[in-house]
Amino acid sequence: MAVQAPEAAPPPRAPAVRPRRKLTGYWLILPGALWLGLFFVVPFYSLLATSLYDPNGSVLGGYDMTYHFANFVDAIKDYWEPLLRSLGYAGIATLICLVLGYLLAYAIAFKGGRWRTLLLVLVIAPFFTSFLLRTLSWKLILADDGFVVDALQSVHILGADDRLLATPVAVIAGLTYNFLPFMVLPLYASLEKIDGRLIEAAGDLYASPVRAFFKVTWPLSLPGVVAGTLLTFIPAAGDYVNAQLLGNPNTRMAGNVIQDLFTKTSDYAAAGALSVILMLIIVGMVMAYVRTAGTEDLV
Amino acid sequence: MSSVADRDLRISKLTKEFATFTAVKSLDLVVPQGSFFALLGPSGCGKTTTLRMVAGLDTPTSGSIHLGDLDVTYEKPYRRPVNTVFQNYALFPHLDIYENVAFGLRRRRSPEVARQVDEMLALVELTSQARKKPPQLSGGQQQRVALARALINRPEVLLLDEPLGALDLKLRRSMQLEIKRIQTEVGLTFVHVTHDQEEAMTMADTIAVMNAGVIEQMGSPTELYENPATTFVANFLGQSNLIAGKIIGREGDVVKVQMEGTVVSIPADRAHADHGDGWVGIRPEKVLIAPAGQPIDAPGNHMTGAYVTDVSFVGVSTQYLVRMPWGQELMAFEQNTGVRGIIPVGTAVDVSWRPEFAFLLDASQDVNAGIEEA
Ligand SMILES: Nc1ncnc2c1ncn2[C@@H]1O[C@H](COP(=O)(O)OP(=O)(O)O)[C@@H](O)[C@H]1O
Ligand SMILES: [Mg+2]
């Protein structure tokens, strides 16, 4: 149209309008971009640099930039156990969160009725107390003379000398507890959007309630599943508080090692290398996961 | 009791009470197998609730639903040989058109899914859209997917809940013909819910007119139109002139009524009241008028002393309002045959209609019932 009738679109108008519209977009991006630049790109660059320092340097003597790529090999050699443990604990905690969180989000979304808002507030209520305090109180809950251990011992699930505190179970329990709301909220948001009439339509088309769930409800909730598992797994894999407060020296996760390397042994190069490795592993796993989950296909 | 081939849908004394409201009140209905049945009524009269109970999506408070000899009143929806075309289509947004249509077959592990889906998509002319997702289709196309998705299961009863309500007028008219064609082709029982009386009349073999949770009258479109049994049906299905009268009594095949100084005779099978007061009803196109003194080519009740108060020319016909000597305005629709020009406002006219076209209704019914809703 415009080609056939150039006089219909006077040339001076077009350039006046279009650049301004483009600029608006840049202005809107600017605050976020500055924030990310200052607090993500710069620190990340510095971390990357640290990971390539000469490992023989020290805080007092200073570090030399020697592009020492062997730091990465050394870090994996020395710390593959805590690395795997991080991924394993985070993975198990994420799975438990998914099961518990899905049931909870489903119940709130479909059976919550007028209590929905209250129930959602209860889900995030733990955030009103500090993360550290809540994790410390799990120490009391799982203590050797606490009611949980007593109860499990009385039904002989735990032996008389078995304990929960300072075991992997306690660390995973702590991770599950602390990150459950991050699972529930995106799941709820997805489930709540599902039109109940679609589930009725599935029933009308010969799907039993169980099949209707797997053919309609579950696929439509996948965006929430993906978001929830990412929001749970990523921080859980990098967490060190739960392992430190609820675990023992044999349950150390990558986060604990990094913390020690930075703050106790001041081995900055190794700490940096381990941080970068953990980050790359998580990014790689997330990308593979999002690709298989195929969220871009979902509505 | 009945033959094996008898798969009529029989609803008896069906009632649905919600917390504070009775949506369906002791409803009785028989839908013959293979028929195109319309459930017609104004919004909120309980049509969707009735369909949902037949589909098994709502549990009746009391009453029963039978398919032939099979009692399905409390059968789970996924075990009923009944499918629904939902009011808002309810297509699965995560599945493409092909999988939406195949959904019911796959749940029942039906053989030859591909062939059946291809045939069904061809029937509704959507073959080229098979791999698109529902939101990518137009309203009319989504409507056809919803129809195909239900129809492919060859249900004993197909329920359609205002399936054309979201379409514009032109598309609605063509889809009416389309659905009617498909029903004739597949020969299944269709129960079509609508609040559009024209739609019900064009499509259905049998119409049940529903009002406030009860069936007012059931019959073929012509029966309902020509011989309405209640003021609601008389007003909701087309338009009617209702004139107050006193019933004198039955004489042979007719019921005599004293109506504003004239005695009119109404065929007994069109009289739905036999004593006391009554409404004499006559459809506007049956009312003939002519300038005072000129002959009217219909032998019948002849009334003089009227005059024209309003004329609207609508092309195929002219619609007159005529004030009768007793003060009431009657509607008279005249075909635009060109035999006579338009009679201007203020002209004194005589009014007549054939007595066999009139009907008689119970005067206890609200004369305005169904007018607002139509
Ligand atoms: N779940 C429900 N709870 C309470 N009232 C309802 C419910 N569903 C429908 N109703 C009421 O029942 C009446 C009939 O509704 P419906 O069958 O949807 O009417 P229609 O389909 O004829 O428009 C309406 O007045 C509606 O408000
Ligand atoms: Mg409805």
Short mmCIF file of N, CA, C and O in Angstrom, two decimals, chain B residues 188-228:
data_model
loop_
_atom_site.label_atom_id
_atom_site.label_comp_id
_atom_site.label_asym_id
_atom_site.label_seq_id
_atom_site.Cartn_x
_atom_site.Cartn_y
_atom_site.Cartn_z
N LEU B 188 -27.05 -38.80 14.13
CA LEU B 188 -27.04 -38.93 15.59
C LEU B 188 -28.09 -38.02 16.21
O LEU B 188 -28.60 -37.10 15.57
N THR B 189 -28.40 -38.28 17.49
CA THR B 189 -29.32 -37.42 18.22
C THR B 189 -28.59 -36.15 18.65
O THR B 189 -27.56 -36.22 19.30
N PHE B 190 -29.12 -35.01 18.24
CA PHE B 190 -28.53 -33.73 18.63
C PHE B 190 -29.48 -33.02 19.60
O PHE B 190 -30.67 -32.89 19.29
N VAL B 191 -28.96 -32.56 20.72
CA VAL B 191 -29.75 -31.68 21.58
C VAL B 191 -29.06 -30.32 21.55
O VAL B 191 -27.95 -30.17 22.03
N HIS B 192 -29.73 -29.38 20.93
CA HIS B 192 -29.14 -28.08 20.64
C HIS B 192 -29.78 -27.03 21.55
O HIS B 192 -30.97 -26.80 21.48
N VAL B 193 -28.97 -26.43 22.40
CA VAL B 193 -29.49 -25.42 23.31
C VAL B 193 -29.29 -24.04 22.70
O VAL B 193 -28.22 -23.74 22.17
N THR B 194 -30.32 -23.23 22.76
CA THR B 194 -30.18 -21.88 22.21
C THR B 194 -31.21 -20.95 22.85
O THR B 194 -32.21 -21.40 23.39
N HIS B 195 -30.91 -19.65 22.81
CA HIS B 195 -31.92 -18.70 23.24
C HIS B 195 -32.47 -17.93 22.03
O HIS B 195 -33.24 -17.01 22.17
N ASP B 196 -32.04 -18.38 20.84
CA ASP B 196 -32.41 -17.69 19.61
C ASP B 196 -33.55 -18.48 18.95
O ASP B 196 -33.33 -19.57 18.42
N GLN B 197 -34.77 -17.92 18.99
CA GLN B 197 -35.93 -18.68 18.52
C GLN B 197 -35.86 -18.96 17.02
O GLN B 197 -36.28 -20.01 16.55
N GLU B 198 -35.23 -18.04 16.28
CA GLU B 198 -35.11 -18.25 14.85
C GLU B 198 -34.19 -19.44 14.57
O GLU B 198 -34.45 -20.27 13.70
N GLU B 199 -33.09 -19.50 15.35
CA GLU B 199 -32.14 -20.60 15.21
C GLU B 199 -32.83 -21.94 15.51
O GLU B 199 -32.69 -22.91 14.75
N ALA B 200 -33.59 -21.97 16.59
CA ALA B 200 -34.28 -23.20 16.96
C ALA B 200 -35.24 -23.61 15.85
O ALA B 200 -35.32 -24.78 15.47
N MET B 201 -35.98 -22.65 15.31
CA MET B 201 -36.98 -22.99 14.30
C MET B 201 -36.35 -23.46 13.00
O MET B 201 -36.85 -24.40 12.38
N THR B 202 -35.23 -22.83 12.59
CA THR B 202 -34.60 -23.27 11.33
C THR B 202 -33.99 -24.66 11.47
O THR B 202 -33.96 -25.41 10.50
N MET B 203 -33.43 -24.98 12.64
CA MET B 203 -32.62 -26.18 12.74
C MET B 203 -33.37 -27.42 13.21
O MET B 203 -33.09 -28.52 12.76
N ALA B 204 -34.30 -27.24 14.13
CA ALA B 204 -34.77 -28.40 14.89
C ALA B 204 -35.98 -29.10 14.28
O ALA B 204 -36.82 -28.48 13.63
N ASP B 205 -36.05 -30.44 14.52
CA ASP B 205 -37.27 -31.19 14.23
C ASP B 205 -38.28 -30.91 15.33
O ASP B 205 -39.47 -30.77 15.08
N THR B 206 -37.78 -30.90 16.55
CA THR B 206 -38.63 -30.70 17.72
C THR B 206 -38.01 -29.63 18.59
O THR B 206 -36.80 -29.62 18.79
N ILE B 207 -38.87 -28.75 19.11
CA ILE B 207 -38.39 -27.70 20.01
C ILE B 207 -39.07 -27.87 21.35
O ILE B 207 -40.28 -28.12 21.40
N ALA B 208 -38.30 -27.77 22.43
CA ALA B 208 -38.91 -27.67 23.76
C ALA B 208 -38.63 -26.26 24.24
O ALA B 208 -37.48 -25.83 24.27
N VAL B 209 -39.68 -25.53 24.55
CA VAL B 209 -39.50 -24.16 25.03
C VAL B 209 -39.43 -24.20 26.55
O VAL B 209 -40.32 -24.73 27.22
N MET B 210 -38.32 -23.69 27.07
CA MET B 210 -38.07 -23.77 28.50
C MET B 210 -38.14 -22.37 29.10
O MET B 210 -37.70 -21.40 28.50
N ASN B 211 -38.73 -22.30 30.29
CA ASN B 211 -38.84 -21.01 30.97
C ASN B 211 -38.78 -21.25 32.46
O ASN B 211 -39.52 -22.07 32.99
N ALA B 212 -37.87 -20.53 33.14
CA ALA B 212 -37.75 -20.62 34.58
C ALA B 212 -37.71 -22.05 35.09
O ALA B 212 -38.40 -22.41 36.05
N GLY B 213 -36.92 -22.89 34.44
CA GLY B 213 -36.69 -24.23 34.96
C GLY B 213 -37.72 -25.27 34.57
O GLY B 213 -37.61 -26.43 34.97
N VAL B 214 -38.76 -24.89 33.81
CA VAL B 214 -39.74 -25.89 33.37
C VAL B 214 -39.93 -25.81 31.85
O VAL B 214 -39.66 -24.78 31.23
N ILE B 215 -40.40 -26.94 31.28
CA ILE B 215 -40.71 -26.95 29.85
C ILE B 215 -42.12 -26.40 29.68
O ILE B 215 -43.07 -26.93 30.24
N GLU B 216 -42.26 -25.33 28.92
CA GLU B 216 -43.57 -24.73 28.72
C GLU B 216 -44.36 -25.50 27.66
O GLU B 216 -45.56 -25.70 27.79
N GLN B 217 -43.67 -25.89 26.59
CA GLN B 217 -44.35 -26.58 25.51
C GLN B 217 -43.32 -27.25 24.63
O GLN B 217 -42.19 -26.79 24.52
N MET B 218 -43.72 -28.35 24.01
CA MET B 218 -42.80 -29.10 23.16
C MET B 218 -43.53 -29.47 21.89
O MET B 218 -44.71 -29.82 21.93
N GLY B 219 -42.85 -29.39 20.76
CA GLY B 219 -43.49 -29.78 19.51
C GLY B 219 -42.64 -29.36 18.33
O GLY B 219 -41.54 -28.84 18.50
N SER B 220 -43.16 -29.57 17.12
CA SER B 220 -42.43 -29.15 15.93
C SER B 220 -42.47 -27.63 15.85
O SER B 220 -43.34 -27.00 16.46
N PRO B 221 -41.54 -27.02 15.12
CA PRO B 221 -41.55 -25.57 15.00
C PRO B 221 -42.91 -25.03 14.55
O PRO B 221 -43.41 -24.05 15.12
N THR B 222 -43.55 -25.67 13.56
CA THR B 222 -44.84 -25.15 13.10
C THR B 222 -45.91 -25.30 14.17
O THR B 222 -46.68 -24.37 14.39
N GLU B 223 -45.93 -26.43 14.85
CA GLU B 223 -46.91 -26.60 15.94
C GLU B 223 -46.78 -25.50 16.98
O GLU B 223 -47.76 -24.89 17.38
N LEU B 224 -45.53 -25.27 17.42
CA LEU B 224 -45.32 -24.27 18.46
C LEU B 224 -45.71 -22.89 17.97
O LEU B 224 -46.29 -22.10 18.70
N TYR B 225 -45.38 -22.60 16.72
CA TYR B 225 -45.65 -21.27 16.21
C TYR B 225 -47.15 -21.08 15.98
O TYR B 225 -47.73 -20.06 16.38
N GLU B 226 -47.78 -22.07 15.36
CA GLU B 226 -49.19 -21.91 15.00
C GLU B 226 -50.12 -22.10 16.18
O GLU B 226 -51.21 -21.54 16.21
N ASN B 227 -49.71 -22.92 17.13
CA ASN B 227 -50.62 -23.25 18.21
C ASN B 227 -49.93 -23.21 19.57
O ASN B 227 -49.80 -24.23 20.24
N PRO B 228 -49.46 -22.02 19.97
CA PRO B 228 -48.77 -21.94 21.26
C PRO B 228 -49.74 -22.21 22.41
O PRO B 228 -50.91 -21.84 22.33
#
